[in-house]
XYZ file of C-alpha atoms in Angstrom:
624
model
C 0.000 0.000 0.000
C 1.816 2.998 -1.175
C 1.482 7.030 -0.327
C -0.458 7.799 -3.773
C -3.094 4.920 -2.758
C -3.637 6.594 -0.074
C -4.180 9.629 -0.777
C -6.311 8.461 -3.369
C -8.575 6.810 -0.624
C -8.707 9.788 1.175
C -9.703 12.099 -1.358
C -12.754 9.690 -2.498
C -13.984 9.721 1.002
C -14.210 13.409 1.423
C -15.371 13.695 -1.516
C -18.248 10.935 -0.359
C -18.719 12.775 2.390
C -19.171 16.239 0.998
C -22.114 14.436 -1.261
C -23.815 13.163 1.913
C -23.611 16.161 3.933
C -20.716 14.872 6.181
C -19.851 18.608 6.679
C -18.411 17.371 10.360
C -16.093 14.939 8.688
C -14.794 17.810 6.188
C -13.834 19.559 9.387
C -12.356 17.187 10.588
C -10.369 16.576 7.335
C -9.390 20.334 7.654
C -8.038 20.025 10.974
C -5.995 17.010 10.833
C -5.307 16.018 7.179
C -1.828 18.210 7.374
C -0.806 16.922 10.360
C -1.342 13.378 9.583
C 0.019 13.644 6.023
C 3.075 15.545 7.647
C 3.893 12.413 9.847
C 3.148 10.039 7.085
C 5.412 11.343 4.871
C 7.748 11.543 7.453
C 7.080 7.976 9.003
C 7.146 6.258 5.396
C 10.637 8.310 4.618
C 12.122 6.694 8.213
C 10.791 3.232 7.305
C 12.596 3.734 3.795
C 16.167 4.466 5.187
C 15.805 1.482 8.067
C 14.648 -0.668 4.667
C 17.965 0.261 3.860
C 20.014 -0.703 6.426
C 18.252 -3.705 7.109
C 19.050 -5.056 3.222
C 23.077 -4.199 4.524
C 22.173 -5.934 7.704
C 23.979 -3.143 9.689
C 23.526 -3.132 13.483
C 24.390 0.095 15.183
C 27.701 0.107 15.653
C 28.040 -0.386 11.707
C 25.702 2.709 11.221
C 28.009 4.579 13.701
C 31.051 3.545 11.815
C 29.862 4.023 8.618
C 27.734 7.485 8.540
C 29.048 8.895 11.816
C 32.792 8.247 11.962
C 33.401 7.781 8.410
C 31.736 11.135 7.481
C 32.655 13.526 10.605
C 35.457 11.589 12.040
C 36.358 14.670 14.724
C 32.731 16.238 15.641
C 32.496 16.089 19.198
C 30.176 13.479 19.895
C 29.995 13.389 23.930
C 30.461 16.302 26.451
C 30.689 15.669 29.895
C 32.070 17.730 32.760
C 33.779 20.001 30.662
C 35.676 16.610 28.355
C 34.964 16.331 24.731
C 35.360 13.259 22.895
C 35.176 12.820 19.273
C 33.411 9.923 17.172
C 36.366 8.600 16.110
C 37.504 8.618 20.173
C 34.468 6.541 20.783
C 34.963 4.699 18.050
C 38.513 3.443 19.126
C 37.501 3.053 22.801
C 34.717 0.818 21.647
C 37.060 -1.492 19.421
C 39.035 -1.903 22.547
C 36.168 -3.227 24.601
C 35.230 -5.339 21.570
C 38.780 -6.913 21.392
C 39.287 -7.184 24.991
C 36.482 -9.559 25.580
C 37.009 -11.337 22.895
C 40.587 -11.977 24.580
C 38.599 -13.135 27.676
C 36.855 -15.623 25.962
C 33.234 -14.082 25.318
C 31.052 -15.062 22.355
C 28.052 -13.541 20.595
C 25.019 -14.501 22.666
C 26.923 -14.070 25.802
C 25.038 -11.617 28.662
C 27.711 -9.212 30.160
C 25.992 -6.522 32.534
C 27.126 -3.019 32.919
C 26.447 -1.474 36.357
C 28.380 2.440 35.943
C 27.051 6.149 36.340
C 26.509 8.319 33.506
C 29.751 9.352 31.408
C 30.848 8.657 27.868
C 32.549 5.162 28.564
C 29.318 4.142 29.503
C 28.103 4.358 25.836
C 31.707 3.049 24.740
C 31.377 -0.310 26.412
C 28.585 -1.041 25.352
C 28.687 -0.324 22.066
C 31.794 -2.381 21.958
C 30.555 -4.965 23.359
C 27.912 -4.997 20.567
C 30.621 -5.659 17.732
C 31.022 -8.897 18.884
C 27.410 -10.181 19.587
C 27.650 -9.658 23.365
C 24.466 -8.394 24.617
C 24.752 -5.662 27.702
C 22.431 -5.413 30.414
C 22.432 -2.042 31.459
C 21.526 -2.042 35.030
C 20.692 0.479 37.579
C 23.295 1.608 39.693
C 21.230 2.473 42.113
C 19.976 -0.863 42.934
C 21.118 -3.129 46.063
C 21.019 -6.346 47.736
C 18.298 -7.932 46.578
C 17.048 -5.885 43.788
C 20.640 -5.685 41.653
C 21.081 -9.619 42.472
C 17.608 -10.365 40.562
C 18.752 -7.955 37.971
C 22.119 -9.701 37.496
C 20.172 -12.912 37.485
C 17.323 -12.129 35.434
C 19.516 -11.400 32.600
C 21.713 -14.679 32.922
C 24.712 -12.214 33.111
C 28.199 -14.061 32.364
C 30.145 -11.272 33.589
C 29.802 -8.164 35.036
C 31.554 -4.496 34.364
C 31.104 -2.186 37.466
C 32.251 1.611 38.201
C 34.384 1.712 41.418
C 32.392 4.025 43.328
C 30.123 0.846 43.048
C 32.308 -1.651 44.903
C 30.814 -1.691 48.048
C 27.437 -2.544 46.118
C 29.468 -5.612 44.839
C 30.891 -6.492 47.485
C 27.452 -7.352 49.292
C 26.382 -9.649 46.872
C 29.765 -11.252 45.193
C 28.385 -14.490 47.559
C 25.223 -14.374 46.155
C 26.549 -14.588 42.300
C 27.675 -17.211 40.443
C 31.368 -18.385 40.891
C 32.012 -18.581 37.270
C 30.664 -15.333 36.983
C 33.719 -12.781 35.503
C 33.965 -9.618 37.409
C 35.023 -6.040 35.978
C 36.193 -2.969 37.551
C 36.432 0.198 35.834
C 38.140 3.422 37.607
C 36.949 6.888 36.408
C 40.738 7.516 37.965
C 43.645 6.116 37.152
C 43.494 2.219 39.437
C 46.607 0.852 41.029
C 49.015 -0.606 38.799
C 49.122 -4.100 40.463
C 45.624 -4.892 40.327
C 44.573 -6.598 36.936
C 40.831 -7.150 37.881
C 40.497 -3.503 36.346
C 39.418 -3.067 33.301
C 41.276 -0.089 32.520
C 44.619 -1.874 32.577
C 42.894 -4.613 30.375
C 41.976 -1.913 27.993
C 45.136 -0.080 28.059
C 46.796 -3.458 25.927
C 43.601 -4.302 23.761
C 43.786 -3.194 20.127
C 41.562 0.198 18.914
C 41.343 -2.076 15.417
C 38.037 -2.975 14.244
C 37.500 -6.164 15.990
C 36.722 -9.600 13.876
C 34.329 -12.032 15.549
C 34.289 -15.728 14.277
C 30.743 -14.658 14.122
C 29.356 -11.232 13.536
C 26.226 -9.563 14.594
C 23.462 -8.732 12.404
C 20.577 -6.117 12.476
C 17.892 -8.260 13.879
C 20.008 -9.525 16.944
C 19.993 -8.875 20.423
C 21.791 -5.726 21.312
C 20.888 -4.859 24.862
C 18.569 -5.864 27.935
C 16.889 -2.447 29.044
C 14.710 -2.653 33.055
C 11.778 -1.530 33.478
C 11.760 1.399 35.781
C 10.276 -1.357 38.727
C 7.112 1.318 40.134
C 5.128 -1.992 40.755
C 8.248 -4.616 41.751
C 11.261 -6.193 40.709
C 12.105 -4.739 37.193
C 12.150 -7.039 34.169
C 14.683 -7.123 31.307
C 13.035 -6.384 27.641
C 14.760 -7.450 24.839
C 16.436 -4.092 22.452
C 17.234 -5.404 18.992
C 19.646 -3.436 16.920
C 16.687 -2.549 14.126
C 14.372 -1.950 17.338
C 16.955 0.588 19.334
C 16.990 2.126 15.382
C 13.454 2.288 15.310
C 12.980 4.060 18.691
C 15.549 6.573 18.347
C 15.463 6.914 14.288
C 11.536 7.519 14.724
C 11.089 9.664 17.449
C 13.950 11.992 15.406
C 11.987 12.123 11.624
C 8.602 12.421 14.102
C 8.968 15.871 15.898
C 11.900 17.037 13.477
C 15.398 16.550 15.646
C 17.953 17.877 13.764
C 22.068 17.331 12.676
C 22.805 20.223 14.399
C 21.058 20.335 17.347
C 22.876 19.993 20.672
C 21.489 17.600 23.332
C 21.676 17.496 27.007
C 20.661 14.442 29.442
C 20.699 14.529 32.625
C 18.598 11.333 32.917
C 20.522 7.586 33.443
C 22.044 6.369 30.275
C 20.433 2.875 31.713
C 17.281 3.716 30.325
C 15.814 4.207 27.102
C 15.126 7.681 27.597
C 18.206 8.702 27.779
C 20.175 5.593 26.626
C 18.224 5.066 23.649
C 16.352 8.035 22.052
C 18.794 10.713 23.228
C 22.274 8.936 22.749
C 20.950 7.341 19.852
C 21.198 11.014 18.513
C 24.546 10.901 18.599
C 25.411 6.825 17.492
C 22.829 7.082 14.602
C 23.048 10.517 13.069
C 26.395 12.391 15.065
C 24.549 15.094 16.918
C 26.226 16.057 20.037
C 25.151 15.345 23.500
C 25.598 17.068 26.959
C 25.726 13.906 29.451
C 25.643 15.255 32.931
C 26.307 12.926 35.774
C 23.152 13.181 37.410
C 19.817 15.911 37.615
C 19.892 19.105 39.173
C 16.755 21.136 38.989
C 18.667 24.340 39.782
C 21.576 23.415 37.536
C 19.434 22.184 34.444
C 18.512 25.782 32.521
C 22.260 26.543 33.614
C 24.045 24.012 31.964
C 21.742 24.241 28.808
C 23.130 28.170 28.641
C 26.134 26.945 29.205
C 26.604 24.022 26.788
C 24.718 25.789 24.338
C 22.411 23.292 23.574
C 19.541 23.227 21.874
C 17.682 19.940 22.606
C 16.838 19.259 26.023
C 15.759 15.990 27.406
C 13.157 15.551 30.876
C 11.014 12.891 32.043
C 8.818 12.567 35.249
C 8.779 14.898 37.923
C 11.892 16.481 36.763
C 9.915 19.433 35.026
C 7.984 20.201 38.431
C 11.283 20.051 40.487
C 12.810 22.489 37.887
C 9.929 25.137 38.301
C 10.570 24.868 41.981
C 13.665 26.411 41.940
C 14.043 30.148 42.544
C 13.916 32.145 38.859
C 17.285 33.650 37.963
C 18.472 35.080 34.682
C 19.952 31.527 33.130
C 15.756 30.981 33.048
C 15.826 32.581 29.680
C 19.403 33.103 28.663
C 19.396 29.644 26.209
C 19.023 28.954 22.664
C 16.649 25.878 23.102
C 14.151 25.489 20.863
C 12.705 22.258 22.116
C 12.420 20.090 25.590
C 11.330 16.069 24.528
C 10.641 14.000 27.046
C 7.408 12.294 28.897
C 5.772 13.279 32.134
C 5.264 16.860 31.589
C 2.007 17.219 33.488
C -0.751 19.547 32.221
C -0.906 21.056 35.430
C 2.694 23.037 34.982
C 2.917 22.487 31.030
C 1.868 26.453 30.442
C 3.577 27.668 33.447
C 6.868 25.896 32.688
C 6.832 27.201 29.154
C 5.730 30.605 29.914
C 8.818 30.619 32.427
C 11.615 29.012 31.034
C 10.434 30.686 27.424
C 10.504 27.314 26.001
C 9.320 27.083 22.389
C 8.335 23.845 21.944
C 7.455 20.715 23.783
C 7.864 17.390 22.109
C 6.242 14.855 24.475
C 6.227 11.535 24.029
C 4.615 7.910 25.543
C 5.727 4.916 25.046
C 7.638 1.744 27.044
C 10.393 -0.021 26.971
C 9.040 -3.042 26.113
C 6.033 -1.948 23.843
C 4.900 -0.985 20.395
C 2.408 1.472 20.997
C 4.429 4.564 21.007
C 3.464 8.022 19.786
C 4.826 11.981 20.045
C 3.201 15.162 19.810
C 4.538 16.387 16.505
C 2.822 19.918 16.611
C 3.554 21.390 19.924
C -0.302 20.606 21.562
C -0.879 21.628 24.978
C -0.918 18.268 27.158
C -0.944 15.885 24.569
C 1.621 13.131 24.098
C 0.666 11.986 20.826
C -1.909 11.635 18.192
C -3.799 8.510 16.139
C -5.065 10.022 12.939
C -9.012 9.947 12.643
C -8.774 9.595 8.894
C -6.322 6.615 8.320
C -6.068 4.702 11.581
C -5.039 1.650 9.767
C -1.383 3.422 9.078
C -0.294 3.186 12.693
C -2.469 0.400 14.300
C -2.712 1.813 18.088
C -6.099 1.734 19.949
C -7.663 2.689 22.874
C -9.522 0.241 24.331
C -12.676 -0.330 26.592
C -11.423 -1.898 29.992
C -12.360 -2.094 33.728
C -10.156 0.372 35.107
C -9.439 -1.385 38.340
C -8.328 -4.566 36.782
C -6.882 -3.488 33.014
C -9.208 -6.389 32.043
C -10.769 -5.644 28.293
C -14.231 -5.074 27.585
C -15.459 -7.310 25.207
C -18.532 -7.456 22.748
C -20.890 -10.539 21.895
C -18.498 -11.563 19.707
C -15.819 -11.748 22.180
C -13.541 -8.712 20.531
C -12.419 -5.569 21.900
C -14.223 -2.650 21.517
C -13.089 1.175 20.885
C -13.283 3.904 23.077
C -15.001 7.237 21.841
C -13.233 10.250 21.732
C -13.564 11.700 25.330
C -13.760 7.953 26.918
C -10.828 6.863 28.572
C -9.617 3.370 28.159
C -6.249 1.491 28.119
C -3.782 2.278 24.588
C -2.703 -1.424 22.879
C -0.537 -1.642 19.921
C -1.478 -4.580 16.974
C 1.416 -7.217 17.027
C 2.802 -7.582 13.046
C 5.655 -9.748 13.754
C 7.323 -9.234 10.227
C 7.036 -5.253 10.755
C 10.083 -3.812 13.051
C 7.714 -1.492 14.317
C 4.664 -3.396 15.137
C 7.167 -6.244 17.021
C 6.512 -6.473 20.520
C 9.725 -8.924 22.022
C 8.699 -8.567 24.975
C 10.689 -9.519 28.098
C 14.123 -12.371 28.775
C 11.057 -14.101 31.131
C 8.635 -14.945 28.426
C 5.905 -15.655 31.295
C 6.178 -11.601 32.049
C 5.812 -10.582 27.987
C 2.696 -13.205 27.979
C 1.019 -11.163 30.483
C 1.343 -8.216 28.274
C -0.436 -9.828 25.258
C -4.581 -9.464 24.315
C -5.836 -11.644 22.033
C -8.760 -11.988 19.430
C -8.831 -7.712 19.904
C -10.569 -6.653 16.762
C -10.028 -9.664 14.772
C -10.050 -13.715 16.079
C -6.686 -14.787 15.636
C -5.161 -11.020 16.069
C -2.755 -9.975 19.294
C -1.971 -6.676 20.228
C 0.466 -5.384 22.785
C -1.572 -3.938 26.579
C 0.100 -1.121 27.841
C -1.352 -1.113 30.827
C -2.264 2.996 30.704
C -5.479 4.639 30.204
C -5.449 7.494 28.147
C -8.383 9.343 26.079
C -8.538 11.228 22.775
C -10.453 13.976 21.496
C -12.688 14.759 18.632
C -9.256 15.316 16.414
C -7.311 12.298 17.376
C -4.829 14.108 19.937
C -4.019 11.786 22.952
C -3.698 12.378 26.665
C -2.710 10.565 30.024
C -5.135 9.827 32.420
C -3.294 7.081 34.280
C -2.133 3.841 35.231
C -4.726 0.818 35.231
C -4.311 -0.387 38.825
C -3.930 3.268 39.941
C -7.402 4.909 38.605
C -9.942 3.946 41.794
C -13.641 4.331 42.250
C -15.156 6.236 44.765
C -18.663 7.621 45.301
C -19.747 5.519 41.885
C -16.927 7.866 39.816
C -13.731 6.555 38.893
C -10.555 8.581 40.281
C -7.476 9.045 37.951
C -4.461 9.424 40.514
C -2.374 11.105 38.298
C -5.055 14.200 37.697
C -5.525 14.338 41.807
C -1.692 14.185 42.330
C -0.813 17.235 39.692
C -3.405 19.057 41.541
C -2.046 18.067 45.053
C 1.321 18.583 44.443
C 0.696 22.247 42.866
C -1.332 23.459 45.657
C 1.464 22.148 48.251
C 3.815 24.059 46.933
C 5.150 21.417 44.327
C 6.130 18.960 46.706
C 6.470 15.799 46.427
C 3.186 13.755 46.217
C 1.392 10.551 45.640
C -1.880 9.336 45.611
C -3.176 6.156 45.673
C -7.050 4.195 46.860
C -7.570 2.462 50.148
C -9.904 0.670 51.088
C -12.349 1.215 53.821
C -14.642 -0.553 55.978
C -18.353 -0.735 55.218
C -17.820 1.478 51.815
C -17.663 0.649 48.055
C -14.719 0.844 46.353
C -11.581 2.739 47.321
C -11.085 6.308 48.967
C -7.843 8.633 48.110
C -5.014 8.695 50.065
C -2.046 11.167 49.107
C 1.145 10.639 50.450
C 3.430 14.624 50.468
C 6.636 14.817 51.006
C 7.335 17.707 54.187
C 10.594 17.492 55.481
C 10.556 21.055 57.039
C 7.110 20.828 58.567
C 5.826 23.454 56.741
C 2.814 21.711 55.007
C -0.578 23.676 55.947
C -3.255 21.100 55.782
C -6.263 24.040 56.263
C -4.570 25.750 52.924
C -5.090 22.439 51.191
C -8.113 21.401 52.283
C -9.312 24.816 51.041
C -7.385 24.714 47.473
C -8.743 21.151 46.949
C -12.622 22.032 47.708
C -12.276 24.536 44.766
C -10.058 22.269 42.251
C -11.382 18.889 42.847
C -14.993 17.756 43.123
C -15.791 15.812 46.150
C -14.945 12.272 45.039
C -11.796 13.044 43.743
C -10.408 14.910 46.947
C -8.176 12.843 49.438
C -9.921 11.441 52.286
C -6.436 11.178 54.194
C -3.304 12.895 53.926
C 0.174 11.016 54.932
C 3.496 13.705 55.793
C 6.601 11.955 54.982
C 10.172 13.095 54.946
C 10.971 11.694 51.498
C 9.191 9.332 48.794
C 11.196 6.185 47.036
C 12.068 7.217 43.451
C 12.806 5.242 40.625
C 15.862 5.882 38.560
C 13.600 7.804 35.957
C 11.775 9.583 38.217
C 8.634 8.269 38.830
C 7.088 7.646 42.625
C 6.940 5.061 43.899
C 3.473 4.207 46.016
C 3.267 0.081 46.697
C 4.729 0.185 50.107
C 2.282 3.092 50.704
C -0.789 1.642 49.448
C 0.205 -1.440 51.215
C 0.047 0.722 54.570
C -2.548 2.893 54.324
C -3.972 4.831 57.256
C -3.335 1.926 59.125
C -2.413 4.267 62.595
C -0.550 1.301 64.108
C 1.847 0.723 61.184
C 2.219 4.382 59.707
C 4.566 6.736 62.302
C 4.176 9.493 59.987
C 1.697 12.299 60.738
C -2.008 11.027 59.403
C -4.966 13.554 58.974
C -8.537 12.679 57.985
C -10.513 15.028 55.472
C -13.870 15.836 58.002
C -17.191 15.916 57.130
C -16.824 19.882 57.713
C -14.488 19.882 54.521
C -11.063 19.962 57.227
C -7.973 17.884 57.196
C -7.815 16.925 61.322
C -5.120 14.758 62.316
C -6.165 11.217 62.554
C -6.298 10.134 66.377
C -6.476 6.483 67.306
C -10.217 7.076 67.983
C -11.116 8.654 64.754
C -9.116 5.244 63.075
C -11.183 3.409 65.174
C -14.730 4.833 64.767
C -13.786 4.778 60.587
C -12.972 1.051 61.056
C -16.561 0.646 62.777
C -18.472 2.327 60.975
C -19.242 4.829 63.413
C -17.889 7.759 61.150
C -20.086 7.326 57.968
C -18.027 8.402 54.720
């Protein structure tokens, strides 16, 4: 099916529609027919260059080698803390990683995990790795004990490469892993010359020659293992192919219009595909330069973007609210950005952290690790993270689906399929599984009972599968898309179902931007689940009369908290989302919880929640 078919089929429907008095659908046609031809054109020109490299069977270290480093050997590829290195600098450093573990007996297929904070080397051993066929689980470095050992595990790791500053982390756990397990250090300083478990010194003898493997890696192999971020448990290894780490970063680019010259800056973990994959895949695929800080700093974000000169800024989570916490000062608007791209940007703060930081556009995107149903707001829409065209759905085959909120379960008709949302109906986003199209694949996780789990079938067709993401969004009349929430975090409460994410974005902006989560609990002698929201106070400075007064007038009675937990700090994720199990899992359970509790009143107060007021909610005797 080819663009002038298309457009062929489109232009007999409107004109079908203008002989039937469709006059709505002409609108329609108005409003979104540029837009969706814009990303077509753009989406078929993508899949014609990956056609490309897929007939050469390149992975991406032979893209990088071949268009980067061939073509603009000495553009500065990486900064970080004030160090440039060049694609031909990575390029070396890479061969040596490749030829060093093929001196230490490693093979294509082989599971080596890399557990190091942010810096250029990071991207250099693993890219090196990936000449020979080694796949690299990039793990987060700020796991312990029990999580990092199920990490290691999960992945079948052979060996594992670990930053210094880590070796305590190792240490606690080197009984725990395999004996025939082969251990790596690696020493952002120069390591003591008599110790030969570094893998500096190994380094310093390999050879910066392009490596030869007795068998070479192709574009549909295994290139990496990237975690989920873990809100809801242990974190589980997808599988990144070299054509899907192309897709992800090579799609996003052509979709909102990145550019050769623009200059990037992450300060999110090169562990995750944020960063690791559709921001330093800038740089591998296409030899853009990237900013790679260390780690996020709110007040130091606009600052080094002045500094670095950068034009291309990368966010995700909360990072956006903790930035427009920060006391204004003149680096606020002394940039030349021209876009932020990222996911999380809440549409609480979206205006106000444009408006502030004179930010002129906003490229949000969703998507997962793991999944295939992944979209980005091309056109700069307030709070949308995407868009499914109205006119020719059948292009990109995402949904949103009819589900129960509470249970992600799918809605089905009397013929046992899915059914479709309305615009301005919330439901859960899948995307249809082709498994001969790159970008319809869903590979799911290493455990292959975890990527079952994550699988519908018979959706709109018997015999069809489609990937569940697991989020509810909604779109409106023109196709635009928008979060609502996680299924399993939406609750229902006075008959009306409760979308946490809406409650916390209001919570958190009336408190100041704190820190906040909400979450359903349930309560004795009541239906459903009533809100909870857990906010961060570490100074004791939260007043509860202030909120209770700002949520009467921005929430409607269902939707307000019913209790209120102050806490010093809330458990983060590496990519900065909050974390709430634990929290749900206590409650306002007075004898577990040593924080202070308060209980929204009848009279429309937060009072602090006495033992007696627990008890006469637990009886009954407090009717809610």
């Amino acid at each position: 099916m080819g663009l002038p078919f298309l457009l062929q089929v489109v232009a007999v429907a409107i004109i079908a529609y203008i002989a039937s008095g469709g006059y709505k659908f002409v609108y329609l046609v108005y409003r979104t027919a540029p837009r969706d031809l814009k990303a077509l054109c753009r989406y078929y020109y993508f899949l014609y260059t990956a056609k490309k490299l897929s007939k050469k069977n390149w992975t991406v270290a032979d893209v990088f080698k071949h268009k980067v480093v061939k073509n603009t050997p000495f553009k500065v590829l990486f900064v970080f803390e004030d160090k440039e290195w060049t694609a031909l600098q990575i390029e070396e450093y890479s061969n040596k990683v490749a030829n060093a573990m093929l001196e230490k007996g490693f093979k294509k297929g082989d599971v080596i995990g890399l557990l190091m904070e942010n810096r250029p080397e990071f991207v250099g051993i693993w890219l090196g790795m990936s000449k020979v066929g080694i796949v690299t689980a990039l793990i987060n470095y700020n796991q312990r004990l029990v999580s990092l050992i199920h990490s290691i595990k999960v992945a079948n790791c052979a060996g594992l490469i670990y930053g210094a500053e880590l070796s305590s982390d190792i240490e606690d756990i080197k009984n725990d892993l395999d004996n025939d397990m082969k251990l790596f250090k690696w020493s952002s300083t120069p390591p003591p010359t008599n110790d030969d478990t570094y893998l500096n010194h190994i380094l310093d003898k390999a050879s910066p020659s392009t490596p030869n493997p007795p068998e070479k890696p192709g574009y549909n192999d295994k290139l990496l293992y990237i975690y989920t971020s873990g809100t809801t448990g242990f974190p589980k290894a997808a599988i990144i192919t070299n054509v899907r780490y192309i897709f992800i970063a090579g799609a996003y680019a052509y979709q909102v219009g990145l550019k050769y010259s623009d200059r990037f800056y992450t300060p999110l973990p090169l562990y995750h595909t944020a960063a690791g994959i559709m921001c330093i895949g800038q740089s591998l695929l296409y030899g853009c330069t990237t900013v790679i800080r260390k780690k996020f700093s709110a007040s130091g974000y606009f600052q080094d973007i002045s500094k670095f000169n950068c034009t291309a800024g990368q966010y995700i989570g909360e990072m956006c609210r903790y930035i427009l916490a920060t006391p204004p000062k003149a680096d606020d608007t002394n940039h030349k950005l021209r876009i932020i791209f990222g996911n999380g940007l809440k549409p609480q703060i979206w205006k106000e952290f444009v408006s502030r930081f004179n930010v002129p556009r906003v490229a949000e995107f969703y998507g997962s690790t793991e999944g295939n149903a992944n979209i980005a707001n091309t056109d700069n829409t307030f709070g949308a993270i995407g868009f499914v065209s109205r006119l020719i759905p059948s292009i990109y085959p995402i949904s949103i689906i009819r589900v129960n909120p509470e249970t992600c379960e799918p809605i089905r008709n009397a013929e046992g399929l899915c059914t479709r949302c309305n615009p301005g109906e919330p439901g859960v986003i899948v995307g249809k599984i082709i498994a001969t199209n790159p970008s319809r694949q869903f590979l799911g996780y290493v455990n292959n009972e975890e990527s079952a789990k994550k699988v519908v079938r018979d959706v709109f067709d018997k015999g069809d599968a489609a990937f569940l993401s697991g989020d509810l969004l909604v779109a409106d009349e023109w196709g635009y898309l928008y979060f609502k929430d996680r299924t399993g975090d939406t609750f229902r409460w006075k008959g009306e179902n409760v979308s946490t994410a809406e409650v916390e974005g209001v919570v958190s902006n009336i408190a100041g931007y704190r820190d906040c989560v909400v979450y359903g609990v349930e309560v004795p002698n009541s239906e459903g689940r009533a809100g909870m929201a857990a906010i961060v106070d570490k100074d004791n400075t939260l007043d509860v009369s202030t909120l209770s007064a700002g949520l009467q007038k921005a929430l409607p009675n269902y939707a307000r908290p019913l209790f209120i937990r102050k806490l010093n700090e809330v458990e983060m994720t590496g990519t900065y989302k909050l974390k709430k199990l634990d929290l749900q899992r206590d409650g306002y359970d007075i004898t577990r919880v040593k924080d202070q509790l308060y209980f929204y009143n009848n009279k429309g107060i937060y009072q602090e929640l006495t033992s007696e007021t627990y008890s006469d909610i637990l009886s009954g005797k407090i009717r809610l």
